[in-house]
Coordinates of C-alpha atoms in Angstrom, one line a residue:
X1 CA 15.0 5.8 54.1
X2 CA 15.6 9.2 52.6
X3 CA 18.8 7.9 51.0
X4 CA 16.8 5.3 49.1
X5 CA 14.5 7.9 47.5
X6 CA 15.1 10.5 44.8
X7 CA 13.8 14.0 45.4
X8 CA 12.3 16.7 43.3
X9 CA 12.1 20.1 44.9
X10 CA 9.7 22.7 43.5
X11 CA 7.8 25.7 44.9
X12 CA 9.2 24.9 48.4
X13 CA 7.7 21.4 48.4
X14 CA 9.5 18.1 48.3
X15 CA 8.0 15.4 46.1
X16 CA 9.4 11.9 46.2
X17 CA 9.2 8.9 43.9
X18 CA 10.3 5.4 44.4
X19 CA 13.1 3.1 43.3
X20 CA 10.9 0.0 43.8
X21 CA 12.6 -1.1 47.0
X22 CA 10.8 0.4 50.0
X23 CA 8.5 -2.2 51.6
X24 CA 7.8 -4.1 48.5
X25 CA 9.4 -6.9 46.5
X26 CA 9.1 -8.3 43.0
X27 CA 9.6 -12.0 42.3
X28 CA 12.7 -12.2 40.0
X29 CA 11.2 -15.2 38.3
X30 CA 7.4 -14.6 37.7
X31 CA 7.3 -10.8 38.3
X32 CA 4.6 -11.0 41.0
X33 CA 4.5 -7.9 43.2
X34 CA 4.0 -8.3 47.0
X35 CA 5.0 -7.3 50.5
X36 CA 8.7 -8.1 51.0
X37 CA 8.2 -9.8 54.3
X38 CA 5.9 -12.4 52.8
X39 CA 8.5 -13.5 50.2
X40 CA 10.5 -16.7 50.2
X41 CA 14.1 -17.0 51.5
X42 CA 16.3 -14.6 53.4
X43 CA 17.0 -12.5 50.3
X44 CA 13.3 -12.1 49.5
X45 CA 14.0 -12.5 45.8
X46 CA 11.2 -15.0 45.0
X47 CA 7.5 -15.3 45.9
X48 CA 7.6 -19.2 46.2
X49 CA 9.9 -22.2 46.3
X50 CA 9.0 -23.1 42.7
X51 CA 10.1 -19.7 41.4
X52 CA 13.3 -20.0 43.3
X53 CA 14.1 -23.3 41.8
X54 CA 13.1 -22.2 38.3
X55 CA 15.2 -19.0 38.4
X56 CA 18.5 -20.6 37.6
X57 CA 17.3 -21.7 34.2
X58 CA 15.8 -18.4 33.3
X59 CA 18.5 -15.7 33.2
X60 CA 16.7 -13.8 30.5
X61 CA 13.8 -12.9 32.8
X62 CA 16.3 -11.8 35.4
X63 CA 17.9 -9.5 32.9
X64 CA 14.6 -8.0 32.1
X65 CA 13.9 -7.3 35.7
X66 CA 17.3 -5.7 36.1
X67 CA 16.3 -3.2 33.4
X68 CA 13.1 -2.5 35.1
X69 CA 14.9 -1.7 38.4
X70 CA 17.1 0.8 36.6
X71 CA 20.3 -1.4 36.6
X72 CA 22.5 -1.4 33.6
X73 CA 21.6 -4.3 31.3
X74 CA 23.9 -7.2 30.7
X75 CA 25.4 -7.7 27.2
X76 CA 22.8 -10.3 26.4
X77 CA 20.0 -8.1 27.5
X78 CA 21.1 -4.9 25.8
X79 CA 18.3 -3.0 24.2
X80 CA 18.8 -0.9 21.1
X81 CA 18.2 2.8 21.8
X82 CA 16.2 4.1 19.0
X83 CA 14.9 7.5 18.1
X84 CA 11.5 8.2 19.7
X85 CA 8.6 6.8 17.6
X86 CA 6.6 10.0 17.0
X87 CA 9.8 11.9 16.1
X88 CA 10.4 9.4 13.3
X89 CA 6.8 9.5 12.2
X90 CA 6.5 13.3 12.0
X91 CA 8.2 13.3 8.6
X92 CA 6.0 10.4 7.4
X93 CA 2.9 12.3 8.4
X94 CA 4.0 15.5 6.7
X95 CA 5.1 13.7 3.6
X96 CA 1.8 11.9 3.3
X97 CA -0.1 15.1 3.7
X98 CA 1.9 16.9 1.1
X99 CA 1.7 14.0 -1.3
X100 CA -2.0 13.7 -1.1
X101 CA -2.6 17.5 -1.3
X102 CA -0.2 17.8 -4.2
X103 CA -1.2 14.9 -6.4
X104 CA -4.7 14.0 -5.5
X105 CA -6.9 16.3 -3.5
X106 CA -9.6 15.0 -1.2
X107 CA -12.2 16.8 1.0
X108 CA -10.4 18.9 3.5
X109 CA -11.2 17.8 7.1
X110 CA -10.0 18.3 10.6
X111 CA -7.9 15.6 12.2
X112 CA -10.3 12.9 13.3
X113 CA -10.5 12.3 17.1
X114 CA -11.2 8.6 17.9
X115 CA -11.5 9.5 21.6
X116 CA -14.6 11.7 21.2
X117 CA -16.0 9.2 18.6
X118 CA -15.6 6.2 21.0
X119 CA -17.1 8.2 23.9
X120 CA -17.1 6.5 27.3
X121 CA -16.3 3.1 25.9
X122 CA -19.8 1.9 24.9
X123 CA -18.5 1.6 21.3
X124 CA -16.4 -1.5 20.6
X125 CA -13.1 -1.4 18.7
X126 CA -11.8 -4.6 17.1
X127 CA -8.8 -6.0 19.2
X128 CA -5.3 -5.6 17.8
X129 CA -5.0 -9.4 17.9
X130 CA -7.5 -9.6 15.0
X131 CA -5.0 -8.0 12.7
X132 CA -1.9 -10.1 12.4
X133 CA -0.4 -8.0 9.6
X134 CA -0.2 -4.7 11.7
X135 CA 2.6 -3.6 14.0
X136 CA 2.3 -5.6 17.3
X137 CA -0.4 -7.7 15.7
X138 CA 1.3 -10.9 16.7
X139 CA 2.7 -9.8 20.0
X140 CA -0.2 -7.9 21.6
X141 CA -0.5 -10.8 24.0
X142 CA -2.2 -10.2 27.3
X143 CA -2.7 -6.5 27.0
X144 CA -6.1 -6.2 28.6
X145 CA -8.4 -4.1 30.7
X146 CA -7.0 -3.6 34.3
X147 CA -3.4 -3.2 33.3
X148 CA -1.6 -0.3 34.9
X149 CA 0.7 2.1 33.1
X150 CA 2.6 5.3 33.8
X151 CA 1.5 8.3 31.8
X152 CA 2.0 12.0 31.9
X153 CA 0.0 13.8 34.6
X154 CA -1.9 16.6 32.9
X155 CA -3.4 17.7 36.2
X156 CA -0.3 18.2 38.4
X157 CA -0.2 22.0 38.6
X158 CA 3.5 21.8 38.2
X159 CA 5.6 23.6 35.5
X160 CA 7.5 20.5 34.5
X161 CA 6.3 17.1 33.1
X162 CA 5.5 14.6 35.7
X163 CA 3.8 11.2 35.6
X164 CA 1.1 9.3 37.4
X165 CA -0.3 5.8 37.2
X166 CA -3.4 5.0 35.3
X167 CA -5.5 1.9 34.7
X168 CA -6.9 0.6 31.4
X169 CA -10.7 0.8 31.6
X170 CA -11.5 -0.1 28.0
X171 CA -9.5 -1.1 24.9
X172 CA -10.4 -0.2 21.3
X173 CA -7.6 -1.3 18.9
X174 CA -4.5 0.5 19.9
X175 CA -6.5 3.0 21.9
X176 CA -7.1 2.7 25.6
X177 CA -9.6 4.5 27.9
X178 CA -7.5 5.3 30.9
X179 CA -8.3 6.5 34.5
X180 CA -5.8 7.9 36.9
X181 CA -5.3 5.9 40.1
X182 CA -7.2 7.5 42.9
X183 CA -10.3 8.4 40.9
X184 CA -11.9 5.1 41.7
X185 CA -15.4 5.1 40.1
X186 CA -15.2 8.7 39.0
X187 CA -15.1 8.6 35.2
X188 CA -15.2 12.4 34.7
X189 CA -11.5 12.6 34.0
X190 CA -11.2 9.4 31.9
X191 CA -9.1 9.9 28.7
X192 CA -8.2 8.0 25.5
X193 CA -4.6 7.4 24.6
X194 CA -2.8 5.3 22.0
X195 CA -0.9 2.6 23.9
X196 CA 1.9 2.6 21.4
X197 CA 2.9 6.3 21.6
X198 CA 6.2 6.9 23.4
X199 CA 4.9 8.6 26.5
X200 CA 3.1 5.5 27.9
X201 CA 5.3 3.2 30.1
X202 CA 5.2 0.1 32.3
X203 CA 4.9 0.7 36.0
X204 CA 8.4 1.1 37.4
X205 CA 9.7 3.2 34.4
X206 CA 9.7 6.4 36.5
X207 CA 11.7 4.8 39.2
X208 CA 14.2 3.4 36.8
X209 CA 14.6 6.6 34.9
X210 CA 14.4 9.2 37.6
X211 CA 11.1 10.7 36.6
X212 CA 8.6 12.4 38.9
X213 CA 5.6 10.4 39.9
X214 CA 3.0 12.9 41.3
X215 CA -0.8 12.4 42.0
X216 CA -3.3 14.6 40.1
X217 CA -4.0 17.9 41.9
X218 CA -7.7 17.4 41.9
X219 CA -7.5 14.3 44.0
X220 CA -4.5 15.2 46.1
X221 CA -6.7 15.7 49.1
X222 CA -8.2 12.3 49.1
X223 CA -5.3 10.4 50.7
X224 CA -2.7 11.5 53.2
X225 CA -0.4 8.6 52.5
X226 CA -0.1 8.0 48.8
X227 CA 2.8 5.6 49.3
X228 CA 0.5 3.2 51.2
X229 CA -2.3 3.8 48.7
X230 CA -0.1 2.7 45.8
X231 CA 1.3 -0.3 47.6
X232 CA -2.2 -1.6 48.3
X233 CA -3.6 -0.7 44.9
X234 CA -0.7 -2.1 42.8
X235 CA 0.1 -5.3 44.6
X236 CA -0.6 -8.2 42.3
X237 CA -1.5 -6.0 39.4
X238 CA -0.2 -6.2 35.8
X239 CA 1.6 -3.7 33.6
X240 CA 3.1 -3.5 30.1
X241 CA 6.0 -5.8 29.2
X242 CA 9.3 -4.0 29.9
X243 CA 10.3 -4.2 26.3
X244 CA 6.9 -3.0 25.0
X245 CA 8.2 0.3 23.5
X246 CA 11.1 -1.3 21.7
X247 CA 8.8 -4.0 20.3
X248 CA 6.6 -1.3 18.9
X249 CA 9.5 0.5 17.3
X250 CA 10.8 -2.8 15.8
X251 CA 7.4 -3.7 14.4
X252 CA 7.4 -0.4 12.5
X253 CA 10.3 -1.5 10.4
X254 CA 9.3 -2.9 7.0
X255 CA 11.3 -5.0 4.5
X256 CA 10.2 -3.1 1.4
X257 CA 12.4 -0.2 0.4
X258 CA 12.0 2.6 -2.1
X259 CA 12.9 1.9 -5.7
X260 CA 12.2 -1.8 -5.4
X261 CA 10.5 -3.3 -8.5
X262 CA 7.3 -5.4 -8.3
X263 CA 4.6 -6.7 -10.5
X264 CA 1.2 -5.3 -9.7
X265 CA -2.3 -5.4 -11.2
X266 CA -2.8 -2.9 -14.0
X267 CA -5.6 -0.7 -12.6
X268 CA -6.8 0.2 -16.1
X269 CA -6.9 -3.5 -17.3
X270 CA -7.2 -5.8 -14.3
X271 CA -6.6 -8.9 -16.5
X272 CA -2.9 -8.1 -16.6
X273 CA 0.0 -6.9 -14.4
X274 CA 2.7 -4.2 -14.9
X275 CA 6.0 -3.4 -13.4
X276 CA 5.9 -0.7 -10.7
X277 CA 8.4 0.9 -8.3
X278 CA 7.9 1.3 -4.6
X279 CA 7.8 5.1 -4.1
X280 CA 6.6 5.3 -0.5
X281 CA 6.1 3.0 2.5
X282 CA 3.8 4.0 5.4
X283 CA 2.8 1.4 8.0
X284 CA 3.4 -1.4 5.5
X285 CA 1.2 0.2 2.8
X286 CA 3.1 0.8 -0.4
X287 CA 2.6 3.6 -2.9
X288 CA 3.6 2.1 -6.2
X289 CA 4.3 4.1 -9.3
X290 CA 4.0 2.3 -12.7
X291 CA 7.4 2.0 -14.3
X292 CA 6.6 4.0 -17.4
X293 CA 5.2 7.0 -15.5
X294 CA 7.7 9.8 -15.6
X295 CA 5.9 12.3 -13.4
X296 CA 5.0 9.9 -10.6
X297 CA 1.2 10.5 -10.8
X298 CA 0.2 7.1 -12.2
X299 CA 0.3 5.3 -8.9
X300 CA -1.4 2.5 -7.0
X301 CA -1.7 2.0 -3.2
X302 CA -1.8 -1.4 -1.6
X303 CA -0.4 -3.3 1.5
X304 CA 2.8 -5.2 1.2
X305 CA 0.9 -8.4 1.8
X306 CA -1.8 -7.6 -0.8
X307 CA -2.6 -10.5 -3.2
X308 CA -2.3 -7.9 -6.0
X309 CA 1.5 -7.5 -5.9
X310 CA 4.1 -10.1 -6.8
X311 CA 7.8 -10.6 -7.5
X312 CA 9.2 -9.8 -10.9
X313 CA 8.6 -12.8 -13.2
X314 CA 5.5 -14.0 -11.4
X315 CA 3.2 -13.4 -14.4
X316 CA 5.4 -15.4 -16.8
X317 CA 5.7 -18.3 -14.3
X318 CA 1.9 -18.8 -14.0
X319 CA 0.8 -17.7 -17.5
X320 CA -0.8 -14.5 -16.4
X321 CA -1.1 -11.6 -18.9
X322 CA 1.6 -9.0 -18.5
X323 CA 2.2 -5.5 -20.0
X324 CA 5.8 -5.2 -21.1
X325 CA 7.5 -2.0 -20.1
X326 CA 9.1 0.3 -22.6
X327 CA 11.9 0.9 -20.1
X328 CA 14.8 -1.1 -21.4
X329 CA 17.0 -1.3 -18.3
X330 CA 16.8 -0.6 -14.6
X331 CA 18.0 2.8 -13.4
X332 CA 20.6 3.2 -10.7
X333 CA 19.2 2.2 -7.3
X334 CA 16.4 0.1 -8.7
X335 CA 16.3 -3.5 -7.6
X336 CA 13.8 -6.4 -7.9
X337 CA 12.1 -7.0 -4.6
X338 CA 13.1 -10.4 -3.2
X339 CA 10.5 -13.1 -3.5
X340 CA 10.4 -13.8 0.2
X341 CA 8.9 -10.4 0.9
X342 CA 5.6 -11.2 -0.7
X343 CA 2.6 -13.0 0.9
X344 CA 2.6 -16.7 0.3
X345 CA -0.3 -18.7 -1.0
X346 CA -1.2 -22.2 0.0
X347 CA 0.1 -24.9 -2.3
X348 CA -2.6 -26.9 -4.1
X349 CA -2.7 -30.1 -6.0
X350 CA -4.0 -29.6 -9.5
X351 CA -3.3 -33.2 -10.7
X352 CA -6.7 -34.6 -9.6
X353 CA -10.2 -33.1 -9.9
X354 CA -9.7 -29.4 -10.5
X355 CA -11.2 -26.2 -11.8
X356 CA -11.9 -26.1 -15.5
X357 CA -12.7 -23.4 -18.0
X358 CA -16.4 -22.6 -18.1
X359 CA -17.2 -23.8 -14.5
X360 CA -19.6 -21.5 -12.6
X361 CA -19.2 -20.1 -9.1
X362 CA -19.9 -17.0 -7.0
X363 CA -17.4 -14.2 -6.6
X364 CA -16.9 -10.8 -5.1
X365 CA -16.9 -8.3 -8.0
X366 CA -13.7 -6.3 -7.8
X367 CA -15.5 -3.4 -9.6
X368 CA -18.4 -3.5 -7.1
X369 CA -17.1 -4.9 -3.8
X370 CA -20.6 -4.6 -2.1
X371 CA -21.8 -7.4 -4.5
X372 CA -21.3 -11.1 -4.8
X373 CA -22.0 -12.1 -8.4
X374 CA -22.6 -15.0 -10.7
X375 CA -19.2 -15.7 -12.2
X376 CA -17.3 -18.1 -14.5
X377 CA -13.8 -19.6 -14.5
X378 CA -12.4 -18.2 -17.8
X379 CA -8.9 -19.6 -17.6
X380 CA -7.0 -21.9 -15.4
X381 CA -3.4 -20.7 -14.7
X382 CA -0.5 -22.5 -13.0
X383 CA 0.1 -22.7 -9.2
X384 CA -3.6 -22.7 -8.4
X385 CA -4.5 -19.3 -9.9
X386 CA -7.7 -18.7 -11.9
X387 CA -8.9 -16.0 -14.2
X388 CA -12.5 -15.1 -13.3
X389 CA -15.2 -13.2 -15.2
X390 CA -18.5 -11.7 -14.0
X391 CA -21.3 -13.1 -16.0
X392 CA -23.2 -10.6 -18.1
X393 CA -20.7 -7.8 -17.6
X394 CA -17.5 -9.0 -19.3
X395 CA -15.7 -7.0 -21.9
X396 CA -15.4 -8.7 -25.3
X397 CA -11.6 -8.9 -25.1
X398 CA -11.5 -10.2 -21.5
X399 CA -9.8 -7.1 -20.2
X400 CA -11.8 -7.1 -17.1
X401 CA -11.2 -10.7 -16.1
X402 CA -9.5 -10.8 -12.7
X403 CA -7.1 -13.2 -11.0
X404 CA -8.0 -15.0 -7.8
X405 CA -6.1 -17.9 -6.3
X406 CA -8.2 -21.1 -5.8
X407 CA -7.8 -20.7 -2.0
X408 CA -9.0 -17.0 -2.2
X409 CA -11.7 -16.2 0.3
X410 CA -13.3 -14.0 -2.4
X411 CA -14.7 -16.9 -4.4
X412 CA -17.5 -19.3 -3.3
X413 CA -19.2 -22.4 -4.5
X414 CA -22.6 -22.2 -6.2
X415 CA -25.3 -21.7 -3.6
X416 CA -23.1 -19.9 -1.0
X417 CA -25.2 -16.8 -1.0
X418 CA -28.5 -18.6 -0.8
X419 CA -27.3 -20.7 2.2
X420 CA -26.0 -17.6 4.0
X421 CA -28.9 -15.3 3.2
X422 CA -26.8 -13.0 1.0
X423 CA -28.3 -11.3 -2.1
X424 CA -26.6 -12.8 -5.2
X425 CA -26.3 -10.4 -8.1
X426 CA -27.5 -12.1 -11.3
X427 CA -25.9 -11.5 -14.7
X428 CA -26.8 -8.2 -16.2
X429 CA -29.7 -8.6 -18.6
X430 CA -30.8 -12.0 -17.2
X431 CA -34.6 -12.0 -17.3
X432 CA -35.5 -15.3 -15.8
X433 CA -36.0 -13.8 -12.3
X434 CA -35.9 -14.6 -9.5
X435 CA -32.5 -16.1 -10.3
X436 CA -32.0 -19.8 -9.6
X437 CA -28.8 -21.7 -10.1
X438 CA -30.6 -24.9 -11.3
X439 CA -32.3 -23.1 -14.2
X440 CA -29.2 -21.0 -15.0
X441 CA -26.8 -24.0 -15.2
X442 CA -29.3 -25.8 -17.4
X443 CA -29.8 -22.8 -19.7
X444 CA -26.1 -22.1 -20.0
X445 CA -25.2 -25.8 -20.3
X446 CA -22.5 -25.3 -17.7
X447 CA -21.5 -27.1 -14.5
X448 CA -20.8 -25.7 -11.1
X449 CA -17.2 -25.9 -9.7
X450 CA -17.0 -28.7 -7.2
X451 CA -17.6 -27.5 -3.6
X452 CA -14.6 -29.4 -2.4
X453 CA -12.2 -27.2 -4.4
X454 CA -13.0 -24.0 -2.3
X455 CA -11.3 -22.8 0.8
X456 CA -13.5 -23.8 3.8
X457 CA -11.1 -22.8 6.5
X458 CA -12.6 -20.3 9.0
X459 CA -10.1 -18.9 11.5
X460 CA -11.0 -17.8 15.0
X461 CA -10.7 -14.2 13.9
X462 CA -12.3 -12.5 16.9
X463 CA -14.4 -9.9 15.0
X464 CA -17.9 -9.1 16.2
X465 CA -20.7 -7.1 14.6
X466 CA -20.5 -3.5 15.7
X467 CA -16.8 -3.3 16.1
X468 CA -15.0 -0.2 14.9
X469 CA -11.9 -0.2 12.8
X470 CA -9.9 1.6 10.1
X471 CA -10.5 0.2 6.6
X472 CA -9.2 0.9 3.1
X473 CA -11.7 2.0 0.6
X474 CA -10.6 -0.4 -2.1
X475 CA -12.2 1.7 -4.8
X476 CA -9.9 4.5 -3.9
X477 CA -7.1 2.6 -2.1
X478 CA -5.1 5.5 -0.9
X479 CA -7.9 6.3 1.5
X480 CA -8.2 4.7 5.0
X481 CA -11.5 5.4 6.5
X482 CA -13.4 5.1 9.8
X483 CA -15.5 1.9 9.5
X484 CA -17.7 -0.6 11.2
X485 CA -18.1 -4.4 10.9
X486 CA -21.9 -4.8 10.3
X487 CA -22.1 -8.5 9.4
X488 CA -20.0 -11.6 9.6
X489 CA -20.5 -14.7 7.4
X490 CA -17.9 -17.3 8.4
X491 CA -14.7 -15.5 7.5
X492 CA -16.3 -12.8 5.4
X493 CA -16.9 -9.4 6.9
X494 CA -19.3 -6.7 5.8
X495 CA -17.5 -3.4 6.2
X496 CA -19.5 -0.2 6.4
X497 CA -17.9 3.2 6.0
X498 CA -19.3 5.4 8.7
X499 CA -21.3 8.3 7.4
X500 CA -21.8 6.8 4.0
X501 CA -24.7 5.0 2.5
X502 CA -24.9 1.2 2.6
X503 CA -24.2 0.9 -1.1
X504 CA -20.6 1.8 -0.4
X505 CA -20.2 -1.2 1.9
X506 CA -17.6 -3.8 1.0
X507 CA -17.2 -7.5 1.6
X508 CA -13.7 -8.2 3.0
X509 CA -12.0 -11.3 4.3
X510 CA -11.2 -11.3 8.0
X511 CA -7.5 -11.6 7.3
X512 CA -7.4 -8.9 4.7
X513 CA -4.3 -6.6 5.0
X514 CA -6.6 -3.7 4.2
X515 CA -8.2 -3.7 7.6
X516 CA -6.6 -2.0 10.6
X517 CA -7.3 -1.5 14.3
X518 CA -8.5 1.8 15.8
X519 CA -5.4 4.0 16.2
X520 CA -3.4 2.5 13.3
X521 CA -3.3 5.7 11.3
X522 CA -2.1 7.7 14.3
X523 CA 0.6 5.1 15.0
X524 CA 2.0 4.9 11.5
X525 CA 1.4 8.5 10.4
X526 CA -1.2 7.7 7.8
X527 CA -4.0 10.1 7.2
X528 CA -7.4 8.8 8.4
X529 CA -10.6 9.9 6.6
X530 CA -13.3 10.7 9.1
X531 CA -17.0 9.7 8.7
X532 CA -18.6 11.6 5.8
X533 CA -21.0 13.3 8.2
X534 CA -18.1 14.9 10.0
X535 CA -16.7 16.3 6.8
X536 CA -19.9 18.4 6.2
X537 CA -23.2 17.2 4.9
X538 CA -24.9 15.5 2.0
X539 CA -23.2 18.0 -0.4
X540 CA -19.8 17.0 0.8
X541 CA -20.7 13.3 0.7
X542 CA -22.0 13.7 -2.8
X543 CA -18.8 15.5 -3.9
X544 CA -16.6 12.8 -2.5
X545 CA -19.0 10.2 -4.1
X546 CA -18.4 11.7 -7.5
X547 CA -14.7 11.7 -6.9
X548 CA -14.7 8.1 -5.8
X549 CA -16.6 7.0 -8.9
X550 CA -14.3 9.1 -11.1
X551 CA -11.1 7.7 -9.6
X552 CA -12.1 4.2 -9.0
X553 CA -9.4 1.6 -8.5
X554 CA -10.1 -0.5 -11.6
X555 CA -11.0 1.1 -14.9
X556 CA -11.9 -1.7 -17.2
X557 CA -14.3 -1.4 -20.2
X558 CA -17.5 -1.9 -18.1
X559 CA -18.3 1.8 -18.6
X560 CA -22.1 1.5 -18.0
X561 CA -21.8 -0.7 -14.9
X562 CA -22.8 1.0 -11.6
X563 CA -19.8 1.4 -9.5
X564 CA -19.9 1.3 -5.7
X565 CA -17.2 2.4 -3.3
X566 CA -17.5 -0.7 -1.2
X567 CA -15.0 -2.5 -1.9
X568 CA -6.1 -15.5 14.6
X569 CA -5.3 -15.0 17.4
X570 CA -1.8 -13.5 18.3
X571 CA 0.9 -15.2 20.3
X572 CA 0.6 -14.5 24.0
X573 CA 3.2 -12.0 25.3
X574 CA 4.2 -12.5 28.9
X575 CA 2.8 -9.3 30.3
X576 CA 4.9 -9.1 33.5
X577 CA 3.7 -8.0 36.9
X578 CA 6.5 -5.6 37.7
X579 CA 7.5 -4.0 40.9
X580 CA 5.2 -1.4 42.5
X581 CA 5.8 2.3 42.7
X582 CA 5.5 4.0 46.0
X583 CA 5.5 7.7 46.5
X584 CA 5.8 10.1 49.5
X585 CA 3.7 13.2 49.4
X586 CA 3.6 16.2 51.7
X587 CA 2.0 15.1 55.0
X588 CA 2.7 11.4 54.4
X589 CA 4.5 9.2 56.8

């Protein structure tokens, strides 16, 4: 009846949008949408006997449904009302832009448009569930193609903001290729949106909040009865969880705070750590400023779960080299970051057969992350940590040794590259080529580290060759770039930076906190570096290449070594099938 519908009057026409009651019902237990007359019991509250019986033990779901239908939530179901996401992120974006332009200048480029780059959906984007460390990474759940959402209608012809329902055609990270309901197989008006921005809502949001639900003007003529159309189209469909937006906002809260003190690798001597202060947090990435730096320019970017940062006192506890600070006491507001904030490593038993000094292995070179090299255990530390050196390239004082945990996915047993058809980089100056481990071990009078000591766990990570993502250039770790997975070897990913030559590729673990889904930069307010070809041409690429080499992450004493700029599944969320929207347009029944 007209009393049950809200009205919006404009230009002499009356548009209506539903409150979810007319002709349809939503099961208060499972969320299934269907025709009210087909539901169970006189009250039509449940779709089946089993749902009716289960309801009494599940008041939480009932509370969620109440919120969807626009009813005031109970005390237990109260949702914190937070500032809109993009409003909070605007200052982050501006601050990041100012910081980068003021301290370190990079090639000036336009804002990169993932939508145009992804095209009509033929290009794959790595699923959000591949990235457990990102916002929503563990609660992405059943977000999939076919889900319906309510989004702004940009084709309404009306002076005010109105909404319409769209279906997800394709997913690429946080981005979704959407099509308005009513366009059917017509893809000419498809559009890409980030599912985590504030203006995307579950079906039923308009009804609950008194927002206008209006079909696009270009298809208004296709149906006379839009109410019947939506009832038929949305019955049995799925939408976003009702608390999706609040989950997104909650996931953008990070435990690290400004002025927290940490120990981090010394980028000029990677064999040691230094104290640094958290100066900036964006999307879980930390800008750390070394404690002795007065002007804030001596900084280092890494993710809060990076294996390169540790709590104060870590170096002393395991026997790692540490550069003492000249700062005698902490300033006001400075506090040591709590130990529980840092990534945990797996405990190992070093009492039995274990790594020994001089053992040989293969390792990703942190100064050339496109290469896996012949390496040596130089020192065994406590708690499973090892100091590793690259054969033939080490500084005399060991200043370029680097620390890997024994479970690190960046070290491998002798023969790993040969078995997996990866080119192994031999020691510099080694002349007995082609390189063979048997001869090399015999010549060097060394032994290979036992295969059983290495991490052989391979998670079901979900990555596939060709998938697009956003990846940190670990040779310039403040930069997050458009990238592609080009090869997968067990848990090891070969990451290619789009528009750059292959020599800048990097080997990265599938669980690296330096990999992000498409749309992560937009969500967090971080600046995304576009493919080099978009920034200009070979001249631009060459200029950035020179900058990369000049400002590489690690600056040990291997001055003559060529440097390259290369460096599972989430818990299911119950994506609820919520009540349908119906609308009454001019000329409808």
